[in-house]
Amino acid sequence: MADTINQAARKGILVDTARCIGCRSCQVACKQWNKLDADKTVNQGTFENPRDLTSALYNRIRFVEKETPEAVTWRFLNERCMQCGDAGCIKVCPSPGALYRTKDGIVAYNKEKCISCKYCVSACPFNIPRYDANDKVSKCNLCQSRIDGGMTPACAKACPTEALKFGKRNDLIARAKAAKKEIYGENVLNGLGVAYALEGPPEQYGLPPNPSIPLSIFLWKDVIKPLGILGFWGSIGAMMLHYVTIGPKKVDDDLNNKEGGNE
Ligand code: SF4
Ligand code: SF4
Ligand code: SF4
């Protein structure tokens, strides 16, 4: 079951890949607003840099390179937390309030409450959460504080081509559909808060075509964990019943005799 979400009030970003020029202003703006350190990188023979998200990099541009005899072409994908409507990370988190849903539909987090179990990593269909030097969860929270203050997320504000459009999710999707764009994330996982207008199949961009929360998460959350708790309280109950009906465990007579014999 998805955590409670008000679809009408939900805010999000529509990433229009056709408009993205790979300038990475979004990466830089995010670092500046969130006061994130620079990541040390090395040249790996590609313009894509850095090659992965880190605890200090909440969004990045994935370069999808295609080589033909005539030229090398690129497509660009802004990679970040998708703000899932049915969020595996919230679902699996055992620490109340560490990962939570805001009134705008954002999947936010509180590092103070993160217990570093890293279950959210296994539960995320998009491999997004990272852990900082203190082993606390880190990811994009859609610039929660800026939205609360009536502002646009820093990345969308900095984007020079409006490849990142921020607004009410329903309006963004409706406008993209009216423009005959192919939408990724309209309905999967109860709708992604960050949806994409793609120029080709999702696989071409490294996106899973049918993202889903791993089945093992449901087994853990809905079956194994409750059974474990039941087993724990069952043992406590059995011990109490033993105490009430039989009384406290007595010291073994043999042991008493032995000890007496040694005197
Ligand atoms: S993309 Fe991953 S981290 Fe982000 S809301 Fe979805 S499950 Fe959580
Ligand atoms: S919404 Fe804010 S936190 Fe998320 S990637 Fe953009 S700038 Fe970074
Ligand atoms: S700022 Fe906009 S155009 Fe530039 S890389 Fe980011 S999404 Fe693409």
PDB file of C-alpha atoms and ligand atoms in Angstrom:
ATOM      1  CA  MET A   1       0.000   0.000   0.000  1.00  0.00           C
ATOM      2  CA  ALA A   2       1.291   3.495  -0.857  1.00  0.00           C
ATOM      3  CA  ASP A   3       1.802   5.983   1.952  1.00  0.00           C
ATOM      4  CA  THR A   4      -0.842   8.722   2.025  1.00  0.00           C
ATOM      5  CA  ILE A   5      -0.453  11.255  -0.753  1.00  0.00           C
ATOM      6  CA  ASN A   6      -2.676  14.114  -1.928  1.00  0.00           C
ATOM      7  CA  GLN A   7      -2.321  13.934  -5.713  1.00  0.00           C
ATOM      8  CA  ALA A   8      -4.071  17.275  -6.296  1.00  0.00           C
ATOM      9  CA  ALA A   9      -1.639  19.154  -4.055  1.00  0.00           C
ATOM     10  CA  ARG A  10       1.403  17.239  -5.199  1.00  0.00           C
ATOM     11  CA  LYS A  11       4.348  19.262  -6.534  1.00  0.00           C
ATOM     12  CA  GLY A  12       7.045  17.939  -8.796  1.00  0.00           C
ATOM     13  CA  ILE A  13       9.402  18.420 -11.709  1.00  0.00           C
ATOM     14  CA  LEU A  14       8.930  17.487 -15.338  1.00  0.00           C
ATOM     15  CA  VAL A  15      12.284  16.743 -16.966  1.00  0.00           C
ATOM     16  CA  ASP A  16      12.062  17.390 -20.706  1.00  0.00           C
ATOM     17  CA  THR A  17      15.086  15.608 -22.159  1.00  0.00           C
ATOM     18  CA  ALA A  18      14.588  17.230 -25.578  1.00  0.00           C
ATOM     19  CA  ARG A  19      15.400  20.606 -24.010  1.00  0.00           C
ATOM     20  CA  CYS A  20      18.436  19.539 -21.988  1.00  0.00           C
ATOM     21  CA  ILE A  21      21.777  20.735 -23.399  1.00  0.00           C
ATOM     22  CA  GLY A  22      23.944  19.009 -20.795  1.00  0.00           C
ATOM     23  CA  CYS A  23      25.283  22.255 -19.327  1.00  0.00           C
ATOM     24  CA  ARG A  24      25.063  20.913 -15.733  1.00  0.00           C
ATOM     25  CA  SER A  25      23.906  24.222 -14.240  1.00  0.00           C
ATOM     26  CA  CYS A  26      21.462  22.035 -12.280  1.00  0.00           C
ATOM     27  CA  GLN A  27      24.328  20.091 -10.671  1.00  0.00           C
ATOM     28  CA  VAL A  28      26.137  23.282  -9.680  1.00  0.00           C
ATOM     29  CA  ALA A  29      23.011  25.064  -8.391  1.00  0.00           C
ATOM     30  CA  CYS A  30      22.184  22.084  -6.179  1.00  0.00           C
ATOM     31  CA  LYS A  31      25.691  22.061  -4.711  1.00  0.00           C
ATOM     32  CA  GLN A  32      25.513  25.791  -4.027  1.00  0.00           C
ATOM     33  CA  TRP A  33      22.058  25.811  -2.422  1.00  0.00           C
ATOM     34  CA  ASN A  34      22.693  22.723  -0.306  1.00  0.00           C
ATOM     35  CA  LYS A  35      26.284  23.744   0.541  1.00  0.00           C
ATOM     36  CA  LEU A  36      27.640  20.419  -0.705  1.00  0.00           C
ATOM     37  CA  ASP A  37      31.373  19.808  -1.088  1.00  0.00           C
ATOM     38  CA  ALA A  38      32.939  19.256  -4.491  1.00  0.00           C
ATOM     39  CA  ASP A  39      33.487  15.628  -5.476  1.00  0.00           C
ATOM     40  CA  LYS A  40      36.999  14.607  -6.546  1.00  0.00           C
ATOM     41  CA  THR A  41      36.816  13.067 -10.006  1.00  0.00           C
ATOM     42  CA  VAL A  42      39.172  11.707 -12.642  1.00  0.00           C
ATOM     43  CA  ASN A  43      38.999  11.946 -16.409  1.00  0.00           C
ATOM     44  CA  GLN A  44      37.588   8.661 -17.677  1.00  0.00           C
ATOM     45  CA  GLY A  45      37.452   9.580 -21.334  1.00  0.00           C
ATOM     46  CA  THR A  46      33.901  10.946 -21.244  1.00  0.00           C
ATOM     47  CA  PHE A  47      32.315  14.334 -20.668  1.00  0.00           C
ATOM     48  CA  GLU A  48      30.021  12.744 -18.056  1.00  0.00           C
ATOM     49  CA  ASN A  49      31.292  13.925 -14.707  1.00  0.00           C
ATOM     50  CA  PRO A  50      30.862  12.731 -11.971  1.00  0.00           C
ATOM     51  CA  ARG A  51      29.985   9.203 -13.061  1.00  0.00           C
ATOM     52  CA  ASP A  52      27.605   8.513 -10.164  1.00  0.00           C
ATOM     53  CA  LEU A  53      25.515  10.229  -7.478  1.00  0.00           C
ATOM     54  CA  THR A  54      27.247  10.687  -4.131  1.00  0.00           C
ATOM     55  CA  SER A  55      26.216  11.863  -0.677  1.00  0.00           C
ATOM     56  CA  ALA A  56      27.312  15.332  -1.862  1.00  0.00           C
ATOM     57  CA  LEU A  57      25.746  15.127  -5.325  1.00  0.00           C
ATOM     58  CA  TYR A  58      21.939  14.981  -5.363  1.00  0.00           C
ATOM     59  CA  ASN A  59      21.510  15.299  -9.114  1.00  0.00           C
ATOM     60  CA  ARG A  60      23.741  14.772 -12.089  1.00  0.00           C
ATOM     61  CA  ILE A  61      23.555  14.610 -15.854  1.00  0.00           C
ATOM     62  CA  ARG A  62      23.884  11.151 -17.310  1.00  0.00           C
ATOM     63  CA  PHE A  63      25.433  11.333 -20.788  1.00  0.00           C
ATOM     64  CA  VAL A  64      23.959   8.780 -23.151  1.00  0.00           C
ATOM     65  CA  GLU A  65      26.579   8.567 -25.900  1.00  0.00           C
ATOM     66  CA  LYS A  66      25.828   7.105 -29.299  1.00  0.00           C
ATOM     67  CA  GLU A  67      28.599   6.591 -31.825  1.00  0.00           C
ATOM     68  CA  THR A  68      27.873   6.384 -35.544  1.00  0.00           C
ATOM     69  CA  PRO A  69      30.430   6.380 -38.404  1.00  0.00           C
ATOM     70  CA  GLU A  70      29.604  10.065 -38.929  1.00  0.00           C
ATOM     71  CA  ALA A  71      29.590  11.430 -35.400  1.00  0.00           C
ATOM     72  CA  VAL A  72      29.154  10.941 -31.680  1.00  0.00           C
ATOM     73  CA  THR A  73      25.796  12.167 -30.375  1.00  0.00           C
ATOM     74  CA  TRP A  74      24.533  12.605 -26.854  1.00  0.00           C
ATOM     75  CA  ARG A  75      21.296  12.537 -25.017  1.00  0.00           C
ATOM     76  CA  PHE A  76      21.176  13.840 -21.476  1.00  0.00           C
ATOM     77  CA  LEU A  77      19.262  12.616 -18.483  1.00  0.00           C
ATOM     78  CA  ASN A  78      18.944  14.459 -15.187  1.00  0.00           C
ATOM     79  CA  GLU A  79      19.384  11.671 -12.616  1.00  0.00           C
ATOM     80  CA  ARG A  80      17.930  12.249  -9.145  1.00  0.00           C
ATOM     81  CA  CYS A  81      15.414  11.009  -6.567  1.00  0.00           C
ATOM     82  CA  MET A  82      12.135  10.416  -8.411  1.00  0.00           C
ATOM     83  CA  GLN A  83       9.955  11.348  -5.410  1.00  0.00           C
ATOM     84  CA  CYS A  84       7.939   8.132  -5.915  1.00  0.00           C
ATOM     85  CA  GLY A  85       4.227   8.176  -5.043  1.00  0.00           C
ATOM     86  CA  ASP A  86       4.722   4.677  -3.641  1.00  0.00           C
ATOM     87  CA  ALA A  87       8.169   5.105  -2.124  1.00  0.00           C
ATOM     88  CA  GLY A  88      10.074   1.929  -1.284  1.00  0.00           C
ATOM     89  CA  CYS A  89      12.444   3.940   0.907  1.00  0.00           C
ATOM     90  CA  ILE A  90       9.615   5.175   3.174  1.00  0.00           C
ATOM     91  CA  LYS A  91       7.961   1.786   3.125  1.00  0.00           C
ATOM     92  CA  VAL A  92      10.990  -0.099   4.440  1.00  0.00           C
ATOM     93  CA  CYS A  93      12.425   2.487   6.841  1.00  0.00           C
ATOM     94  CA  PRO A  94      12.157   1.140  10.422  1.00  0.00           C
ATOM     95  CA  SER A  95      12.823   4.512  12.100  1.00  0.00           C
ATOM     96  CA  PRO A  96       9.640   6.653  12.217  1.00  0.00           C
ATOM     97  CA  GLY A  97      10.226  10.099  10.732  1.00  0.00           C
ATOM     98  CA  ALA A  98      13.616   9.333   9.178  1.00  0.00           C
ATOM     99  CA  LEU A  99      12.008   9.260   5.712  1.00  0.00           C
ATOM    100  CA  TYR A 100       8.591  10.847   5.377  1.00  0.00           C
ATOM    101  CA  ARG A 101       6.046  12.410   2.984  1.00  0.00           C
ATOM    102  CA  THR A 102       5.396  16.165   3.110  1.00  0.00           C
ATOM    103  CA  LYS A 103       2.068  17.864   2.335  1.00  0.00           C
ATOM    104  CA  ASP A 104       3.443  18.669  -1.163  1.00  0.00           C
ATOM    105  CA  GLY A 105       4.131  14.980  -1.800  1.00  0.00           C
ATOM    106  CA  ILE A 106       7.907  15.275  -1.364  1.00  0.00           C
ATOM    107  CA  VAL A 107       9.875  12.324   0.022  1.00  0.00           C
ATOM    108  CA  ALA A 108      11.856  14.169   2.674  1.00  0.00           C
ATOM    109  CA  TYR A 109      14.210  12.931   5.395  1.00  0.00           C
ATOM    110  CA  ASN A 110      15.551  13.783   8.808  1.00  0.00           C
ATOM    111  CA  LYS A 111      19.178  12.771   9.349  1.00  0.00           C
ATOM    112  CA  GLU A 112      18.734  12.983  13.119  1.00  0.00           C
ATOM    113  CA  LYS A 113      16.308  10.053  12.949  1.00  0.00           C
ATOM    114  CA  CYS A 114      18.269   7.957  10.410  1.00  0.00           C
ATOM    115  CA  ILE A 115      19.681   4.875  12.173  1.00  0.00           C
ATOM    116  CA  SER A 116      22.072   3.997   9.293  1.00  0.00           C
ATOM    117  CA  CYS A 117      20.431   0.609   8.586  1.00  0.00           C
ATOM    118  CA  LYS A 118      20.582   1.285   4.794  1.00  0.00           C
ATOM    119  CA  TYR A 119      17.373  -0.647   4.107  1.00  0.00           C
ATOM    120  CA  CYS A 120      16.211   2.246   1.912  1.00  0.00           C
ATOM    121  CA  VAL A 121      19.045   1.541  -0.526  1.00  0.00           C
ATOM    122  CA  SER A 122      17.760  -1.977  -1.185  1.00  0.00           C
ATOM    123  CA  ALA A 123      14.167  -0.723  -1.447  1.00  0.00           C
ATOM    124  CA  CYS A 124      14.778   2.017  -4.017  1.00  0.00           C
ATOM    125  CA  PRO A 125      14.024   0.906  -7.600  1.00  0.00           C
ATOM    126  CA  PHE A 126      16.311   3.672  -8.933  1.00  0.00           C
ATOM    127  CA  ASN A 127      19.429   3.214  -6.745  1.00  0.00           C
ATOM    128  CA  ILE A 128      19.234   6.747  -5.351  1.00  0.00           C
ATOM    129  CA  PRO A 129      19.958   7.016  -1.593  1.00  0.00           C
ATOM    130  CA  ARG A 130      23.593   7.551  -0.631  1.00  0.00           C
ATOM    131  CA  TYR A 131      25.232   7.736   2.811  1.00  0.00           C
ATOM    132  CA  ASP A 132      27.351  10.579   4.124  1.00  0.00           C
ATOM    133  CA  ALA A 133      30.510  10.378   6.243  1.00  0.00           C
ATOM    134  CA  ASN A 134      28.321   9.886   9.340  1.00  0.00           C
ATOM    135  CA  ASP A 135      26.441   7.019   7.638  1.00  0.00           C
ATOM    136  CA  LYS A 136      23.232   9.053   7.334  1.00  0.00           C
ATOM    137  CA  VAL A 137      20.926   9.016   4.323  1.00  0.00           C
ATOM    138  CA  SER A 138      21.430  11.726   1.667  1.00  0.00           C
ATOM    139  CA  LYS A 139      19.402  12.469  -1.446  1.00  0.00           C
ATOM    140  CA  CYS A 140      17.405  15.175  -3.229  1.00  0.00           C
ATOM    141  CA  ASN A 141      14.449  16.402  -1.168  1.00  0.00           C
ATOM    142  CA  LEU A 142      13.146  18.616  -3.987  1.00  0.00           C
ATOM    143  CA  CYS A 143      14.568  21.641  -2.144  1.00  0.00           C
ATOM    144  CA  GLN A 144      11.893  21.270   0.540  1.00  0.00           C
ATOM    145  CA  SER A 145      12.906  24.496   2.297  1.00  0.00           C
ATOM    146  CA  ARG A 146      12.725  26.518  -0.927  1.00  0.00           C
ATOM    147  CA  ILE A 147       9.286  25.107  -1.770  1.00  0.00           C
ATOM    148  CA  ASP A 148       8.100  25.873   1.777  1.00  0.00           C
ATOM    149  CA  GLY A 149       9.281  29.447   1.162  1.00  0.00           C
ATOM    150  CA  GLY A 150       7.351  29.693  -2.137  1.00  0.00           C
ATOM    151  CA  MET A 151      10.479  29.323  -4.299  1.00  0.00           C
ATOM    152  CA  THR A 152      11.398  27.036  -7.185  1.00  0.00           C
ATOM    153  CA  PRO A 153      13.946  24.254  -6.504  1.00  0.00           C
ATOM    154  CA  ALA A 154      17.466  25.532  -7.167  1.00  0.00           C
ATOM    155  CA  CYS A 155      18.172  23.154 -10.076  1.00  0.00           C
ATOM    156  CA  ALA A 156      14.975  24.098 -11.945  1.00  0.00           C
ATOM    157  CA  LYS A 157      15.596  27.798 -11.269  1.00  0.00           C
ATOM    158  CA  ALA A 158      19.124  27.552 -12.731  1.00  0.00           C
ATOM    159  CA  CYS A 159      18.223  25.538 -15.831  1.00  0.00           C
ATOM    160  CA  PRO A 160      18.671  27.911 -18.815  1.00  0.00           C
ATOM    161  CA  THR A 161      16.458  25.934 -21.220  1.00  0.00           C
ATOM    162  CA  GLU A 162      13.535  25.035 -18.913  1.00  0.00           C
ATOM    163  CA  ALA A 163      14.383  21.373 -19.297  1.00  0.00           C
ATOM    164  CA  LEU A 164      13.446  21.146 -15.610  1.00  0.00           C
ATOM    165  CA  LYS A 165       9.954  22.519 -15.050  1.00  0.00           C
ATOM    166  CA  PHE A 166       8.667  22.802 -11.512  1.00  0.00           C
ATOM    167  CA  GLY A 167       5.008  23.089 -10.520  1.00  0.00           C
ATOM    168  CA  LYS A 168       1.878  21.162  -9.615  1.00  0.00           C
ATOM    169  CA  ARG A 169       2.517  17.637 -10.829  1.00  0.00           C
ATOM    170  CA  ASN A 170      -0.918  17.210 -12.446  1.00  0.00           C
ATOM    171  CA  ASP A 171      -0.480  20.429 -14.478  1.00  0.00           C
ATOM    172  CA  LEU A 172       3.034  19.506 -15.620  1.00  0.00           C
ATOM    173  CA  ILE A 173       1.874  16.104 -16.853  1.00  0.00           C
ATOM    174  CA  ALA A 174      -1.218  17.536 -18.554  1.00  0.00           C
ATOM    175  CA  ARG A 175       0.857  20.140 -20.413  1.00  0.00           C
ATOM    176  CA  ALA A 176       3.444  17.571 -21.517  1.00  0.00           C
ATOM    177  CA  LYS A 177       0.710  15.241 -22.765  1.00  0.00           C
ATOM    178  CA  ALA A 178      -0.987  18.076 -24.636  1.00  0.00           C
ATOM    179  CA  ALA A 179       2.365  18.648 -26.368  1.00  0.00           C
ATOM    180  CA  LYS A 180       2.300  14.939 -27.356  1.00  0.00           C
ATOM    181  CA  LYS A 181       5.348  14.059 -25.235  1.00  0.00           C
ATOM    182  CA  GLU A 182       6.048  10.465 -24.130  1.00  0.00           C
ATOM    183  CA  ILE A 183       5.841  10.504 -20.342  1.00  0.00           C
ATOM    184  CA  TYR A 184       7.887   8.229 -18.108  1.00  0.00           C
ATOM    185  CA  GLY A 185       6.543   7.998 -14.558  1.00  0.00           C
ATOM    186  CA  GLU A 186       2.948   9.133 -14.982  1.00  0.00           C
ATOM    187  CA  ASN A 187       1.414   6.119 -13.240  1.00  0.00           C
ATOM    188  CA  VAL A 188       4.191   3.757 -12.114  1.00  0.00           C
ATOM    189  CA  LEU A 189       4.727   3.585  -8.344  1.00  0.00           C
ATOM    190  CA  ASN A 190       1.615   5.712  -7.806  1.00  0.00           C
ATOM    191  CA  GLY A 191       3.185   8.332 -10.082  1.00  0.00           C
ATOM    192  CA  LEU A 192       6.710   9.716  -9.930  1.00  0.00           C
ATOM    193  CA  GLY A 193       6.988  13.246  -8.522  1.00  0.00           C
ATOM    194  CA  VAL A 194       9.848  13.729 -10.978  1.00  0.00           C
ATOM    195  CA  ALA A 195       8.452  12.557 -14.314  1.00  0.00           C
ATOM    196  CA  TYR A 196      10.263  12.557 -17.645  1.00  0.00           C
ATOM    197  CA  ALA A 197       9.421  13.472 -21.225  1.00  0.00           C
ATOM    198  CA  LEU A 198      11.780  11.138 -23.087  1.00  0.00           C
ATOM    199  CA  GLU A 199      12.860  11.048 -26.726  1.00  0.00           C
ATOM    200  CA  GLY A 200      13.169   7.293 -26.829  1.00  0.00           C
ATOM    201  CA  PRO A 201      12.578   4.135 -24.797  1.00  0.00           C
ATOM    202  CA  PRO A 202      13.495   4.391 -21.097  1.00  0.00           C
ATOM    203  CA  GLU A 203      16.162   1.680 -21.437  1.00  0.00           C
ATOM    204  CA  GLN A 204      18.064   3.989 -23.780  1.00  0.00           C
ATOM    205  CA  TYR A 205      18.468   6.391 -20.855  1.00  0.00           C
ATOM    206  CA  GLY A 206      19.321   3.662 -18.343  1.00  0.00           C
ATOM    207  CA  LEU A 207      15.866   3.838 -16.745  1.00  0.00           C
ATOM    208  CA  PRO A 208      14.006   0.636 -15.782  1.00  0.00           C
ATOM    209  CA  PRO A 209      10.959   0.251 -18.095  1.00  0.00           C
ATOM    210  CA  ASN A 210       8.761  -1.105 -15.298  1.00  0.00           C
ATOM    211  CA  PRO A 211      10.211   0.071 -11.987  1.00  0.00           C
ATOM    212  CA  SER A 212       8.917  -1.718  -8.917  1.00  0.00           C
ATOM    213  CA  ILE A 213       9.805  -2.117  -5.266  1.00  0.00           C
ATOM    214  CA  PRO A 214      11.704  -5.419  -4.772  1.00  0.00           C
ATOM    215  CA  LEU A 215       9.420  -8.228  -3.543  1.00  0.00           C
ATOM    216  CA  SER A 216      11.860  -9.013  -0.713  1.00  0.00           C
ATOM    217  CA  ILE A 217      10.950  -5.624   0.817  1.00  0.00           C
ATOM    218  CA  PHE A 218       7.302  -6.655   1.161  1.00  0.00           C
ATOM    219  CA  LEU A 219       8.394  -9.972   2.667  1.00  0.00           C
ATOM    220  CA  TRP A 220      10.566  -8.123   5.180  1.00  0.00           C
ATOM    221  CA  LYS A 221       8.072  -5.396   6.010  1.00  0.00           C
ATOM    222  CA  ASP A 222       4.790  -7.295   5.895  1.00  0.00           C
ATOM    223  CA  VAL A 223       5.743 -10.872   6.865  1.00  0.00           C
ATOM    224  CA  ILE A 224       9.186 -11.481   8.388  1.00  0.00           C
ATOM    225  CA  LYS A 225       9.339  -8.345  10.558  1.00  0.00           C
ATOM    226  CA  PRO A 226       5.837  -8.803  12.103  1.00  0.00           C
ATOM    227  CA  LEU A 227       6.595 -12.515  12.638  1.00  0.00           C
ATOM    228  CA  GLY A 228       9.897 -11.604  14.310  1.00  0.00           C
ATOM    229  CA  ILE A 229       8.103  -9.154  16.609  1.00  0.00           C
ATOM    230  CA  LEU A 230       5.422 -11.788  17.297  1.00  0.00           C
ATOM    231  CA  GLY A 231       8.150 -14.346  18.105  1.00  0.00           C
ATOM    232  CA  PHE A 232       9.865 -11.906  20.482  1.00  0.00           C
ATOM    233  CA  TRP A 233       6.670 -11.085  22.412  1.00  0.00           C
ATOM    234  CA  GLY A 234       5.697 -14.780  22.269  1.00  0.00           C
ATOM    235  CA  SER A 235       8.940 -15.686  24.126  1.00  0.00           C
ATOM    236  CA  ILE A 236       8.342 -12.959  26.720  1.00  0.00           C
ATOM    237  CA  GLY A 237       4.744 -14.236  27.194  1.00  0.00           C
ATOM    238  CA  ALA A 238       5.939 -17.849  27.578  1.00  0.00           C
ATOM    239  CA  MET A 239       8.490 -16.811  30.220  1.00  0.00           C
ATOM    240  CA  MET A 240       5.842 -14.863  32.177  1.00  0.00           C
ATOM    241  CA  LEU A 241       3.395 -17.791  31.978  1.00  0.00           C
ATOM    242  CA  HIS A 242       6.104 -20.147  33.257  1.00  0.00           C
ATOM    243  CA  TYR A 243       6.838 -17.782  36.156  1.00  0.00           C
ATOM    244  CA  VAL A 244       3.155 -17.445  37.140  1.00  0.00           C
ATOM    245  CA  THR A 245       2.213 -21.154  36.828  1.00  0.00           C
ATOM    246  CA  ILE A 246       5.444 -22.894  37.938  1.00  0.00           C
ATOM    247  CA  GLY A 247       7.292 -20.170  39.792  1.00  0.00           C
ATOM    248  CA  PRO A 248      10.880 -18.951  39.515  1.00  0.00           C
ATOM    249  CA  LYS A 249      13.530 -21.437  38.434  1.00  0.00           C
ATOM    250  CA  LYS A 250      15.056 -23.141  41.514  1.00  0.00           C
ATOM    251  CA  VAL A 251      18.789 -23.849  41.913  1.00  0.00           C
ATOM    252  CA  ASP A 252      19.445 -27.461  41.005  1.00  0.00           C
ATOM    253  CA  ASP A 253      19.336 -29.773  44.101  1.00  0.00           C
ATOM    254  CA  ASP A 254      22.315 -31.743  42.785  1.00  0.00           C
ATOM    255  CA  LEU A 255      24.323 -28.545  42.619  1.00  0.00           C
ATOM    256  CA  ASN A 256      23.319 -27.718  46.213  1.00  0.00           C
ATOM    257  CA  ASN A 257      24.354 -31.194  47.325  1.00  0.00           C
ATOM    258  CA  LYS A 258      27.672 -30.921  45.468  1.00  0.00           C
ATOM    259  CA  GLU A 259      28.384 -27.544  47.005  1.00  0.00           C
ATOM    260  CA  GLY A 260      27.412 -28.932  50.439  1.00  0.00           C
ATOM    261  CA  GLY A 261      29.819 -31.895  49.892  1.00  0.00           C
ATOM    262  CA  ASN A 262      32.700 -29.565  49.213  1.00  0.00           C
ATOM    263  CA  GLU A 263      32.419 -27.839  52.576  1.00  0.00           C
TER     264      GLU A 263
HETATM  265  S1  SF4 B   1      13.582   7.249  -6.016  1.00  0.00           S
HETATM  266 FE1  SF4 B   1      14.255   5.922  -4.334  1.00  0.00          FE
HETATM  267  S2  SF4 B   1      14.875   7.357  -2.750  1.00  0.00           S
HETATM  268 FE2  SF4 B   1      13.594   8.515  -4.171  1.00  0.00          FE
HETATM  269  S3  SF4 B   1      11.488   8.351  -3.354  1.00  0.00           S
HETATM  270 FE3  SF4 B   1      11.753   6.674  -4.826  1.00  0.00          FE
HETATM  271  S4  SF4 B   1      12.374   4.948  -3.529  1.00  0.00           S
HETATM  272 FE4  SF4 B   1      12.736   6.793  -2.325  1.00  0.00          FE
HETATM  273  S1  SF4 B   2      15.504  19.872  -6.129  1.00  0.00           S
HETATM  274 FE1  SF4 B   2      17.067  20.865  -4.847  1.00  0.00          FE
HETATM  275  S2  SF4 B   2      18.008  19.155  -3.724  1.00  0.00           S
HETATM  276 FE2  SF4 B   2      16.921  18.272  -5.476  1.00  0.00          FE
HETATM  277  S3  SF4 B   2      18.438  18.126  -7.131  1.00  0.00           S
HETATM  278 FE3  SF4 B   2      17.342  20.092  -7.383  1.00  0.00          FE
HETATM  279  S4  SF4 B   2      18.618  21.581  -6.291  1.00  0.00           S
HETATM  280 FE4  SF4 B   2      19.246  19.546  -5.577  1.00  0.00          FE
HETATM  281  S1  SF4 B   3      20.576  22.944 -16.269  1.00  0.00           S
HETATM  282 FE1  SF4 B   3      18.946  22.250 -17.603  1.00  0.00          FE
HETATM  283  S2  SF4 B   3      19.879  22.192 -19.653  1.00  0.00           S
HETATM  284 FE2  SF4 B   3      21.542  22.317 -18.181  1.00  0.00          FE
HETATM  285  S3  SF4 B   3      22.105  20.180 -17.823  1.00  0.00           S
HETATM  286 FE3  SF4 B   3      20.632  20.716 -16.219  1.00  0.00          FE
HETATM  287  S4  SF4 B   3      18.658  20.072 -17.033  1.00  0.00           S
HETATM  288 FE4  SF4 B   3      20.097  20.143 -18.779  1.00  0.00          FE
END
